[in-house]
Short mmCIF file of C-alpha atoms in Angstrom, two decimals:
data_model
loop_
_atom_site.label_atom_id
_atom_site.label_comp_id
_atom_site.label_asym_id
_atom_site.label_seq_id
_atom_site.Cartn_x
_atom_site.Cartn_y
_atom_site.Cartn_z
CA UNK I 14 -0.13 -26.37 26.80
CA UNK I 15 -3.62 -27.72 26.72
CA UNK I 16 -6.09 -25.32 24.83
CA UNK I 17 -9.22 -23.43 26.49
CA UNK I 18 -12.38 -23.83 24.73
CA UNK I 19 -14.54 -20.56 24.00
CA UNK I 20 -17.82 -20.51 25.39
CA UNK I 21 -20.80 -20.34 23.93
CA UNK I 22 -21.45 -17.14 26.01
CA UNK I 23 -18.35 -15.65 24.58
CA UNK I 24 -19.18 -16.92 21.33
CA UNK I 25 -22.98 -15.55 21.20
CA UNK I 26 -20.63 -11.86 21.52
CA UNK I 27 -18.32 -12.29 19.47
CA UNK I 28 -21.45 -13.39 16.46
CA UNK I 29 -22.86 -10.51 17.93
CA UNK I 30 -20.88 -7.95 16.90
CA UNK I 31 -19.78 -9.42 13.67
CA UNK I 32 -23.22 -9.29 12.59
CA UNK I 33 -23.59 -5.79 13.77
CA UNK I 34 -20.51 -4.65 12.12
CA UNK I 35 -22.35 -6.45 8.56
CA UNK I 36 -25.26 -4.43 9.86
CA UNK I 37 -23.30 -1.32 8.80
CA UNK I 38 -22.67 -1.78 5.81
CA UNK I 39 -26.11 -2.50 4.98
CA UNK I 40 -26.78 0.61 6.10
CA UNK I 41 -24.94 2.22 4.18
CA UNK I 42 -25.14 0.76 0.90
CA UNK I 43 -27.57 3.21 -0.93
CA UNK I 44 -25.30 5.94 -0.08
CA UNK I 45 -22.20 4.93 -1.56
CA UNK I 46 -23.75 3.10 -4.66
CA UNK I 47 -24.96 6.42 -5.70
CA UNK I 48 -20.90 7.60 -7.43
CA UNK I 49 -17.45 7.01 -7.04
CA UNK I 50 -17.07 10.60 -4.98
CA UNK I 51 -19.64 8.82 -2.65
CA UNK I 52 -18.29 5.58 -2.45
CA UNK I 53 -14.53 6.68 -1.67
CA UNK I 54 -14.88 9.93 -0.66
CA UNK I 55 -18.47 9.93 1.44
CA UNK I 56 -19.27 13.12 -0.73
CA UNK I 57 -16.87 15.28 1.78
CA UNK I 58 -19.87 14.35 4.74
CA UNK I 59 -18.39 12.74 7.51
CA UNK I 60 -17.40 15.11 11.21
CA UNK I 61 -13.94 15.97 11.64
CA UNK I 62 -13.93 13.80 14.62
CA UNK I 63 -15.35 10.73 13.18
CA UNK I 64 -12.45 10.63 10.51
CA UNK I 65 -9.96 10.72 13.01
CA UNK I 66 -10.94 8.03 14.76
CA UNK I 67 -11.34 6.53 11.81
CA UNK I 68 -7.63 6.90 10.86
CA UNK I 69 -6.60 5.80 14.23
CA UNK I 70 -8.55 2.57 13.70
CA UNK I 71 -6.50 2.04 10.35
CA UNK I 72 -3.54 2.70 12.15
CA UNK I 73 -3.97 0.51 14.33
CA UNK I 74 -4.38 -3.52 13.76
CA UNK I 75 -4.82 -6.36 15.47
CA UNK I 76 -0.76 -7.05 15.49
CA UNK I 77 -0.23 -3.87 17.09
CA UNK I 78 -3.37 -4.96 19.78
CA UNK I 79 -1.16 -7.98 20.89
CA UNK I 80 2.46 -6.89 20.02
CA UNK I 81 2.19 -3.78 21.79
CA UNK I 82 1.59 -5.41 24.95
CA UNK I 83 4.18 -7.84 24.39
CA UNK I 84 6.85 -5.24 24.12
CA UNK I 85 5.97 -3.50 27.33
CA UNK I 86 5.49 -7.14 28.87
CA UNK I 87 9.22 -8.14 27.71
CA UNK I 88 10.62 -4.72 28.04
CA UNK I 89 10.23 -1.23 28.92
CA UNK I 90 7.41 1.60 27.55
CA UNK I 91 10.47 2.82 25.44
CA UNK I 92 8.46 2.31 21.97
CA UNK I 93 5.80 4.47 23.36
CA UNK I 94 7.86 7.03 22.23
CA UNK I 95 6.91 6.09 18.53
CA UNK I 96 3.22 7.05 19.66
CA UNK I 97 4.26 10.65 20.34
CA UNK I 98 5.97 10.80 16.69
CA UNK I 99 2.74 12.07 15.26
CA UNK I 100 2.47 14.97 17.69
CA UNK I 101 6.13 16.36 15.26
CA UNK I 102 4.27 15.91 11.87
CA UNK I 103 0.58 16.86 12.76
CA UNK I 104 1.58 20.60 12.24
CA UNK I 105 4.11 19.30 8.84
CA UNK I 106 0.67 17.40 7.63
CA UNK I 107 -1.44 20.50 8.12
CA UNK I 108 0.43 23.11 6.93
CA UNK I 109 2.48 21.65 3.81
CA UNK I 110 0.74 17.89 3.01
CA UNK I 111 -3.01 18.37 3.54
CA UNK I 112 -3.46 21.81 1.03
CA UNK I 113 -2.08 19.85 -1.88
CA UNK I 114 -4.16 17.50 -1.25
CA UNK I 115 -7.21 19.64 -0.59
CA UNK I 116 -6.92 21.54 -3.51
CA UNK I 117 -5.88 19.41 -6.22
CA UNK I 118 -8.99 16.90 -5.54
CA UNK I 119 -7.54 13.55 -5.22
CA UNK I 120 -9.28 10.58 -4.80
CA UNK I 121 -5.81 9.11 -4.49
CA UNK I 122 -2.44 9.97 -2.74
CA UNK I 123 -0.73 9.15 -5.99
CA UNK I 124 -2.48 11.69 -8.08
CA UNK I 125 -0.05 14.63 -6.90
CA UNK I 126 2.67 12.78 -8.12
CA UNK I 127 1.49 12.28 -11.54
CA UNK I 128 0.53 16.18 -11.36
CA UNK I 129 4.31 16.94 -10.02
CA UNK I 130 6.56 13.82 -12.09
CA UNK I 131 4.14 12.39 -14.71
CA UNK I 132 1.58 9.25 -14.75
CA UNK I 133 5.13 6.64 -14.27
CA UNK I 134 5.36 7.75 -10.87
CA UNK I 135 1.73 7.52 -10.32
CA UNK I 136 1.39 3.98 -11.60
CA UNK I 137 4.23 3.23 -9.58
CA UNK I 138 3.50 3.84 -6.71
CA UNK I 139 -0.21 3.42 -6.37
CA UNK I 140 0.60 -0.42 -7.94
CA UNK I 141 2.84 -1.01 -4.94
CA UNK I 142 0.89 0.44 -2.54
CA UNK I 143 -1.85 -2.13 -4.00
CA UNK I 144 0.44 -5.14 -3.87
CA UNK I 145 2.04 -4.50 -0.52
CA UNK I 146 -1.78 -3.63 1.30
CA UNK I 147 -2.92 -7.23 -0.36
CA UNK I 148 -0.16 -8.51 1.46
CA UNK I 149 -1.14 -6.59 4.53
CA UNK I 150 -4.79 -7.55 4.78
CA UNK I 151 -3.23 -11.46 4.96
CA UNK I 152 -0.90 -10.85 7.12
CA UNK I 153 -3.52 -9.46 9.60
CA UNK I 154 -5.45 -11.89 9.43
CA UNK I 155 -3.37 -14.83 9.59
CA UNK I 156 -1.19 -13.46 12.90
CA UNK I 157 -4.48 -12.18 15.27
CA UNK I 158 -5.92 -16.01 14.68
CA UNK I 159 -2.67 -17.76 15.02
CA UNK I 160 -2.08 -16.16 18.20
CA UNK I 161 -5.97 -16.46 18.98
CA UNK I 162 -6.28 -20.03 17.69
CA UNK I 163 -2.54 -21.10 19.85
CA UNK I 164 -4.55 -20.52 23.46
CA UNK I 165 -8.07 -21.56 22.48
CA UNK I 166 -10.26 -24.67 20.98
CA UNK I 167 -11.02 -21.94 18.00
CA UNK I 168 -10.88 -22.86 14.72
CA UNK I 169 -8.10 -21.02 12.97
CA UNK I 170 -9.40 -20.75 9.29
CA UNK I 171 -13.06 -20.96 10.50
CA UNK I 172 -11.98 -17.25 12.21
CA UNK I 173 -9.92 -16.35 9.46
CA UNK I 174 -12.30 -16.92 7.05
CA UNK I 175 -15.45 -15.21 8.85
CA UNK I 176 -13.51 -11.83 9.36
CA UNK I 177 -12.08 -12.02 6.33
CA UNK I 178 -15.45 -12.41 4.12
CA UNK I 179 -17.63 -10.33 6.30
CA UNK I 180 -14.97 -6.89 5.79
CA UNK I 181 -15.48 -8.16 2.19
CA UNK I 182 -19.03 -7.96 2.40
CA UNK I 183 -19.25 -4.62 4.60
CA UNK I 184 -17.04 -3.27 2.41
CA UNK I 185 -18.38 -4.32 -0.46
CA UNK I 186 -21.80 -2.75 0.82
CA UNK I 187 -21.26 0.66 2.15
CA UNK I 188 -17.86 1.97 0.56
CA UNK I 189 -16.07 4.73 2.36
CA UNK I 190 -19.03 5.91 4.87
CA UNK I 191 -19.62 2.30 6.21
CA UNK I 192 -15.56 2.20 6.76
CA UNK I 193 -15.45 4.82 8.81
CA UNK I 194 -18.10 4.37 11.04
CA UNK I 195 -17.65 0.63 11.43
CA UNK I 196 -13.80 1.95 12.41
CA UNK I 197 -15.57 4.43 15.07
CA UNK I 198 -17.28 1.11 16.59
CA UNK I 199 -14.38 -0.82 16.53
CA UNK I 200 -12.17 1.76 17.84
CA UNK I 201 -14.32 2.89 20.88
CA UNK I 202 -14.50 -1.73 20.85
CA UNK I 203 -10.08 -1.86 21.29
CA UNK I 204 -10.17 0.75 23.32
CA UNK I 205 -12.84 -0.69 25.90
CA UNK I 206 -11.50 -3.91 25.43
CA UNK I 207 -8.14 -3.36 26.58
CA UNK I 208 -9.16 -0.59 29.20
CA UNK I 209 -11.38 -4.24 30.50
CA UNK I 210 -7.44 -5.75 30.57
CA UNK I 211 -6.18 -3.91 32.04
CA UNK I 212 -8.92 -3.02 34.75
CA UNK I 213 -9.06 -6.73 36.00
CA UNK I 214 -5.55 -7.44 35.56
CA UNK I 215 -5.21 -4.51 38.23
CA UNK I 216 -7.81 -6.56 40.09
CA UNK I 217 -6.39 -9.42 40.26
CA UNK I 218 -3.53 -8.88 41.22
CA UNK I 219 -2.76 -9.22 45.54
CA UNK I 220 -2.55 -5.48 46.25
CA UNK I 221 -3.67 -3.98 42.51
CA UNK I 222 -1.91 -1.27 41.12
CA UNK I 223 0.48 -0.31 44.10
CA UNK I 224 2.28 -4.12 43.70
CA UNK I 225 1.97 -3.95 39.64
CA UNK I 226 4.24 -0.33 39.80
CA UNK I 227 6.54 -1.92 42.62
CA UNK I 228 7.47 -4.76 40.04
CA UNK I 229 7.44 -3.17 37.22
CA UNK I 230 9.70 -0.58 38.93
CA UNK I 231 12.05 -2.67 40.43
CA UNK I 232 12.11 -4.34 37.19
CA UNK I 233 12.88 -1.55 35.14
CA UNK I 234 10.02 -2.02 33.32
CA UNK I 235 9.36 1.58 32.40
CA UNK I 236 11.47 4.36 31.36
CA UNK I 237 15.20 4.57 32.65
CA UNK I 238 18.44 6.01 31.84
CA UNK I 239 19.75 2.94 30.02
CA UNK I 240 16.72 4.33 27.06
CA UNK I 241 18.52 7.45 26.11
CA UNK I 242 21.86 5.42 25.32
CA UNK I 243 22.62 4.72 22.06
CA UNK I 244 24.26 1.30 21.79
CA UNK I 245 22.78 0.41 24.70
CA UNK I 246 21.20 -2.81 25.49
CA UNK I 247 18.08 -1.01 25.97
CA UNK I 248 15.91 0.65 22.90
CA UNK I 249 17.16 4.24 22.43
CA UNK I 250 14.29 6.27 22.59
CA UNK I 251 15.75 9.33 20.00
CA UNK I 252 16.20 6.66 17.73
CA UNK I 253 12.39 5.24 18.36
CA UNK I 254 11.33 8.84 18.25
CA UNK I 255 13.36 10.04 14.97
CA UNK I 256 12.86 6.75 12.56
CA UNK I 257 8.85 7.07 13.79
CA UNK I 258 8.53 10.72 12.92
CA UNK I 259 10.08 9.16 8.80
CA UNK I 260 6.86 5.72 9.30
CA UNK I 261 4.64 7.88 9.75
CA UNK I 262 5.46 10.36 7.19
CA UNK I 263 4.98 7.09 5.00
CA UNK I 264 1.80 6.57 6.24
CA UNK I 265 0.27 10.06 6.10
CA UNK I 266 1.28 11.27 3.36
CA UNK I 267 1.88 8.74 0.78
CA UNK I 268 -0.16 5.53 1.71
CA UNK I 269 -3.78 5.73 0.33
CA UNK I 270 -5.99 3.73 3.23
CA UNK I 271 -4.94 7.10 5.68
CA UNK I 272 -4.35 9.82 2.78
CA UNK I 273 -7.92 9.33 1.70
CA UNK I 274 -9.59 9.93 4.79
CA UNK I 275 -8.42 13.61 4.10
CA UNK I 276 -11.34 14.15 1.03
CA UNK I 277 -14.00 12.65 3.62
CA UNK I 278 -14.26 15.77 5.79
CA UNK I 279 -16.00 18.91 4.61
CA UNK I 280 -12.73 21.08 4.47
CA UNK I 281 -9.37 22.05 5.39
CA UNK I 282 -10.12 22.85 8.62
CA UNK I 283 -12.34 19.87 9.39
CA UNK I 284 -9.68 17.60 7.78
CA UNK I 285 -6.90 19.36 9.87
CA UNK I 286 -9.38 18.97 13.37
CA UNK I 287 -9.58 14.82 12.87
CA UNK I 288 -5.52 14.69 12.30
CA UNK I 289 -5.60 16.25 15.74
CA UNK I 290 -8.63 13.89 17.40
CA UNK I 291 -5.74 10.61 15.64
CA UNK I 292 -3.32 12.56 17.63
CA UNK I 293 -4.81 12.03 21.20
CA UNK I 294 -6.31 9.07 20.99
CA UNK I 295 -2.38 8.11 19.80
CA UNK I 296 -1.77 9.75 22.98
CA UNK I 297 -3.98 8.10 24.94
CA UNK I 298 -3.28 4.13 23.81
CA UNK I 299 0.52 4.48 25.61
CA UNK I 300 -1.32 4.49 29.05
CA UNK I 301 -3.93 1.75 27.71
CA UNK I 302 -1.85 -0.54 25.74
CA UNK I 303 1.83 -0.38 27.56
CA UNK I 304 0.33 -1.27 30.79
CA UNK I 305 -1.25 -3.13 29.72
CA UNK I 306 1.90 -5.23 29.21
CA UNK I 307 3.17 -4.23 32.65
CA UNK I 308 0.37 -5.61 33.96
CA UNK I 309 0.17 -9.11 32.45
CA UNK I 310 3.52 -8.92 33.38
CA UNK I 311 3.04 -8.21 37.17
CA UNK I 312 0.13 -10.74 36.74
CA UNK I 313 1.84 -13.70 35.79
CA UNK I 314 4.73 -12.93 38.32
CA UNK I 315 2.24 -12.93 41.04
CA UNK I 316 -0.62 -14.62 39.80
CA UNK I 317 0.36 -17.83 38.25
CA UNK I 318 3.30 -18.90 35.63
CA UNK I 319 2.74 -18.74 32.18
CA UNK I 320 3.46 -22.47 30.71
CA UNK I 321 6.58 -23.80 29.81
CA UNK I 322 8.39 -22.31 26.71
CA UNK I 323 5.23 -20.16 26.51
CA UNK I 324 4.94 -18.20 23.10
CA UNK I 325 4.23 -14.49 24.33
CA UNK I 326 3.01 -12.99 20.70
CA UNK I 327 0.18 -15.11 22.75
CA UNK I 328 0.05 -13.68 26.08
CA UNK I 329 -2.95 -10.90 25.63
CA UNK I 330 -5.21 -13.43 24.15
CA UNK I 331 -4.05 -15.93 26.92
CA UNK I 332 -4.93 -14.15 29.10
CA UNK I 333 -7.75 -13.18 27.92
CA UNK I 334 -9.65 -16.87 27.37
CA UNK I 335 -7.78 -18.37 30.99
CA UNK I 336 -8.28 -15.37 33.12
CA UNK I 337 -11.57 -13.61 32.63
CA UNK I 338 -15.25 -13.87 32.85
CA UNK I 339 -17.60 -15.36 30.48
CA UNK I 340 -18.94 -13.18 28.49
CA UNK I 341 -15.86 -10.64 29.30
CA UNK I 342 -13.69 -12.58 27.26
CA UNK I 343 -15.44 -12.70 24.18
CA UNK I 344 -16.17 -9.14 23.72
CA UNK I 345 -12.22 -8.44 24.29
CA UNK I 346 -11.55 -11.42 21.44
CA UNK I 347 -13.93 -9.22 19.46
CA UNK I 348 -12.16 -5.97 20.56
CA UNK I 349 -8.66 -7.66 19.13
CA UNK I 350 -10.89 -8.54 15.96
CA UNK I 351 -12.09 -5.21 15.30
CA UNK I 352 -8.88 -3.74 15.27
CA UNK I 353 -8.61 -6.42 12.19
CA UNK I 354 -10.87 -5.41 10.42
CA UNK I 355 -10.50 -1.87 11.02
CA UNK I 356 -7.32 -2.37 9.32
CA UNK I 357 -8.60 -4.77 6.43
CA UNK I 358 -12.26 -3.03 5.61
CA UNK I 359 -9.74 0.16 4.90
CA UNK I 360 -6.60 -1.56 2.87
CA UNK I 361 -9.73 -2.76 0.15
CA UNK I 362 -11.73 0.22 0.12
CA UNK I 363 -7.74 2.12 -0.84
CA UNK I 364 -7.63 -0.48 -3.07
CA UNK I 365 -9.96 -0.40 -4.82
CA UNK I 366 -9.92 3.17 -5.41
CA UNK I 367 -6.12 3.17 -6.63
CA UNK I 368 -8.06 0.25 -9.03
CA UNK I 369 -10.21 2.69 -9.97
CA UNK I 370 -9.39 5.94 -10.16
CA UNK I 371 -5.19 5.27 -10.52
CA UNK I 372 -6.16 2.96 -13.52
CA UNK I 373 -9.07 2.73 -15.11
CA UNK I 374 -9.88 6.25 -14.80
CA UNK I 375 -6.59 6.97 -15.76
CA UNK I 376 -6.14 5.26 -18.79
CA UNK I 377 -9.84 4.87 -20.13
CA UNK I 378 -12.03 7.67 -18.43
CA UNK I 379 -14.35 8.56 -16.16
CA UNK I 380 -17.98 7.07 -15.56
CA UNK I 381 -20.89 9.01 -15.16
CA UNK I 382 -23.28 6.74 -14.30
CA UNK I 383 -22.26 3.75 -11.54
CA UNK I 384 -20.09 1.21 -13.39
CA UNK I 385 -17.02 2.47 -11.88
CA UNK I 386 -19.06 1.66 -8.67
CA UNK I 387 -19.74 -1.70 -9.85
CA UNK I 388 -15.96 -1.94 -11.01
CA UNK I 389 -14.81 -0.72 -7.08
CA UNK I 390 -16.66 -3.40 -5.67
CA UNK I 391 -16.11 -6.02 -7.77
CA UNK I 392 -11.55 -4.27 -7.08
CA UNK I 393 -12.62 -5.17 -3.45
CA UNK I 394 -14.10 -9.02 -4.00
CA UNK I 395 -11.30 -9.85 -6.03
CA UNK I 396 -8.56 -7.73 -3.46
CA UNK I 397 -10.41 -9.72 -0.46
CA UNK I 398 -10.46 -12.81 -2.00
CA UNK I 399 -6.92 -13.45 -2.28
CA UNK I 400 -6.00 -12.05 0.87
CA UNK I 401 -7.71 -13.95 3.03
CA UNK I 402 -7.21 -16.98 0.09
CA UNK I 403 -3.53 -16.20 1.66
CA UNK I 404 -4.25 -15.94 4.88
CA UNK I 405 -6.18 -19.39 4.90
CA UNK I 406 -3.01 -20.81 2.85
CA UNK I 407 -0.35 -19.53 5.65
CA UNK I 408 -3.00 -20.75 8.53
CA UNK I 409 -2.78 -24.17 6.70
CA UNK I 410 0.42 -24.76 6.01
CA UNK I 411 2.59 -21.97 7.83
CA UNK I 412 4.78 -20.65 5.70
CA UNK I 413 4.26 -16.87 6.80
CA UNK I 414 7.99 -16.53 6.04
CA UNK I 415 7.38 -16.65 2.70
CA UNK I 416 4.83 -14.00 2.78
CA UNK I 417 6.71 -11.80 5.30
CA UNK I 418 9.31 -11.66 2.40
CA UNK I 419 6.92 -10.18 -0.51
CA UNK I 420 5.63 -8.10 2.40
CA UNK I 421 9.65 -6.71 3.18
CA UNK I 422 10.53 -6.28 -0.10
CA UNK I 423 7.56 -4.61 -1.48
CA UNK I 424 7.69 -2.85 1.58
CA UNK I 425 11.29 -1.45 1.16
CA UNK I 426 9.46 0.90 -1.78
CA UNK I 427 7.01 2.71 1.22
CA UNK I 428 9.16 5.23 3.01
CA UNK I 429 11.46 6.06 -0.07
CA UNK I 430 7.57 7.08 -1.92
CA UNK I 431 7.55 9.54 0.99
CA UNK I 432 10.43 11.09 0.69
CA UNK I 433 8.91 11.85 -3.61
CA UNK I 434 6.10 12.75 -2.11
CA UNK I 435 8.61 15.39 -0.07
CA UNK I 436 10.81 16.19 -2.58
CA UNK I 437 7.93 17.42 -4.81
CA UNK I 438 6.85 19.50 -2.30
CA UNK I 439 9.06 21.03 -1.02
CA UNK I 440 11.69 21.60 -4.08
CA UNK I 441 11.79 22.90 -7.76
CA UNK I 442 14.39 20.56 -9.25
CA UNK I 443 13.53 17.72 -8.54
CA UNK I 444 12.14 15.94 -12.08
CA UNK I 445 10.84 13.51 -13.50
CA UNK I 446 13.96 10.97 -14.34
CA UNK I 447 16.22 12.42 -10.64
CA UNK I 448 13.45 10.63 -8.39
CA UNK I 449 13.12 7.18 -10.74
CA UNK I 450 16.67 6.79 -9.43
CA UNK I 451 15.91 8.24 -5.97
CA UNK I 452 13.73 5.75 -5.52
CA UNK I 453 15.47 2.42 -6.51
CA UNK I 454 18.64 3.84 -5.46
CA UNK I 455 16.89 4.48 -2.01
CA UNK I 456 14.45 0.75 -2.09
CA UNK I 457 18.01 -0.47 -2.98
CA UNK I 458 20.45 1.46 0.19
CA UNK I 459 17.94 0.53 2.58
CA UNK I 460 17.36 -3.67 1.94
CA UNK I 461 21.52 -3.34 2.48
CA UNK I 462 20.88 -1.70 5.70
CA UNK I 463 18.69 -3.55 7.16
CA UNK I 464 20.27 -6.01 6.69
CA UNK I 465 22.85 -5.16 9.29
CA UNK I 466 22.67 -4.89 13.04
CA UNK I 467 20.53 -1.48 13.07
CA UNK I 468 17.18 -1.20 14.55
CA UNK I 469 13.84 -0.83 11.44
CA UNK I 470 13.47 2.95 12.60
CA UNK I 471 17.04 3.40 11.41
CA UNK I 472 15.82 1.92 8.99
CA UNK I 473 13.02 4.11 8.20
CA UNK I 474 15.13 7.41 8.13
CA UNK I 475 18.30 6.32 6.07
CA UNK I 476 15.81 5.34 3.58
CA UNK I 477 13.61 8.90 3.16
CA UNK I 478 16.63 10.60 3.08
CA UNK I 479 18.43 8.68 0.37
CA UNK I 480 15.37 9.09 -1.38
CA UNK I 481 15.15 12.65 -0.94
CA UNK I 482 19.25 12.80 -1.83
CA UNK I 483 19.18 10.70 -4.72
CA UNK I 484 16.39 12.11 -6.20
CA UNK I 485 17.46 15.87 -5.86
CA UNK I 486 20.80 15.00 -7.01
CA UNK I 487 19.79 12.77 -9.53
CA UNK I 488 17.65 15.14 -10.99
CA UNK I 489 20.36 17.82 -11.58
CA UNK I 490 21.85 15.65 -14.94
CA UNK I 491 18.53 15.92 -16.44
CA UNK I 492 17.78 19.81 -17.09
CA UNK I 493 15.05 19.01 -19.71
CA UNK I 494 12.38 17.77 -17.92
CA UNK I 495 12.43 20.52 -15.38
CA UNK I 496 8.87 21.55 -15.68
CA UNK I 497 6.49 24.18 -15.08
CA UNK I 498 5.59 24.03 -10.88
CA UNK I 499 3.43 26.44 -10.33
CA UNK I 500 0.67 25.45 -7.76
CA UNK I 501 2.79 22.34 -6.66
CA UNK I 502 5.73 23.64 -4.73
CA UNK I 503 5.37 25.33 -1.31
CA UNK I 504 6.55 28.00 -2.88
CA UNK I 505 3.93 28.42 -5.36
CA UNK I 506 1.53 26.85 -3.64
CA UNK I 507 -1.41 29.99 -3.61
CA UNK I 508 -1.28 29.96 -7.43
CA UNK I 509 -3.03 28.11 -9.69
CA UNK I 510 -2.52 24.60 -10.59
CA UNK I 511 -4.21 23.63 -14.56
CA UNK I 512 -3.86 20.22 -15.30
CA UNK I 513 -2.03 19.88 -18.51
CA UNK I 514 -3.85 19.36 -21.85
CA UNK I 515 -7.48 20.00 -20.41
CA UNK I 516 -9.09 22.97 -19.01
CA UNK I 517 -9.13 21.98 -15.32
CA UNK I 518 -8.08 24.34 -13.06
CA UNK I 519 -7.48 24.15 -8.89
CA UNK I 520 -6.90 27.41 -8.01
CA UNK I 521 -8.52 27.52 -4.30
CA UNK I 522 -7.25 29.65 -1.86
CA UNK I 523 -4.97 28.04 0.56
#
């Protein structure tokens, strides 16, 4: 397959976008440098709608920008059930989880785990998050760069380095406030870019929307009765929906990159609004991104054919660089990198929050001056360079399998840790040794279950429930480790929590 040149105009559009993101970081530099509260939580000054946009942009990576349309292109819209799962958990988050995160005024999600289960659980959870997200930065830079480079003459090393290093710089400068407002711009750009692909694709197909709907209906590209059958060839929507609930619970309760946003608004009410904003955006995503795949399916049926042996993971960038007008193509390539950068910058800021809050401040004390902010910025540079360095290594050697194995192993603990959070909030009996057994046995169980032919959605359900059940049952074998849970469970959520060995009280009415 011959590669296509991006062209001068498209390059200009892409460079202007990258420089604009850098300008956002520079703008917020002064405010971010005051203290760690400003650097990690923006001192609670972010509007609910912007925080919601940031959550949305953080959870939607460049991989999603390309893989979701590919799913619709190859199969159907069944995976859209996963987008709807957020509406099942928002009420649970609002009623059970957000009050604890806000009441305890945590900077990282894992501070709650220390209050409930001790410092060891906080430390391992935070460390696993750091390791996984350094790996995620590498993959989020690598995969879209590789896909775009496979259909165009863009130098993949140059693009990977430019996107990654610019992310490091503006995250370093602007802290979470710069990251969130960059997310807003990037979220608007990636949605706008996706809508442009859909609209222009419809325009290019003879017969327009009616032809596309006819093709999709004829070839089963929407939702059919087969999608509701268990064990059938098509993806079973109930399994996708239930599995996505537990994946989302992990992301929204146990993953620092999302939980950190809860503290950036001025009140619980505003945090709740941000979650609903994110939910609405997730709903809007369905017709846009799955519609993109359906439009491209019809386009390559009616207008032209894909090259022989074409890798469909690059179908979106291929359409962009070969079929769209000059300037528009550059804008949409920028949208793909926008999705990439929002994920990277969020990961880097959250990694630095964990390093400073869960390790430096926890074990060596909190600095009242600016040295902790300097440490946070140093952590962003180191984590970012590690992630970008690995992505450049993957680009040059094409050995992504090894790195995917690393992500798979560290990722095994993600959903089980969400089960540990649930144990802390919904039970009084769970204790430290019990949840350690639960975490380890759940990760082992999930490892063997994912070796079967069961879908990843089933693996997520098994990981969550095994963590919860094993943790609860094993807690009964260690009765002497029961602790006072006043103010830390749903049964005592309106009571005052006093940190051990301190005078620090958390008694905000919920």
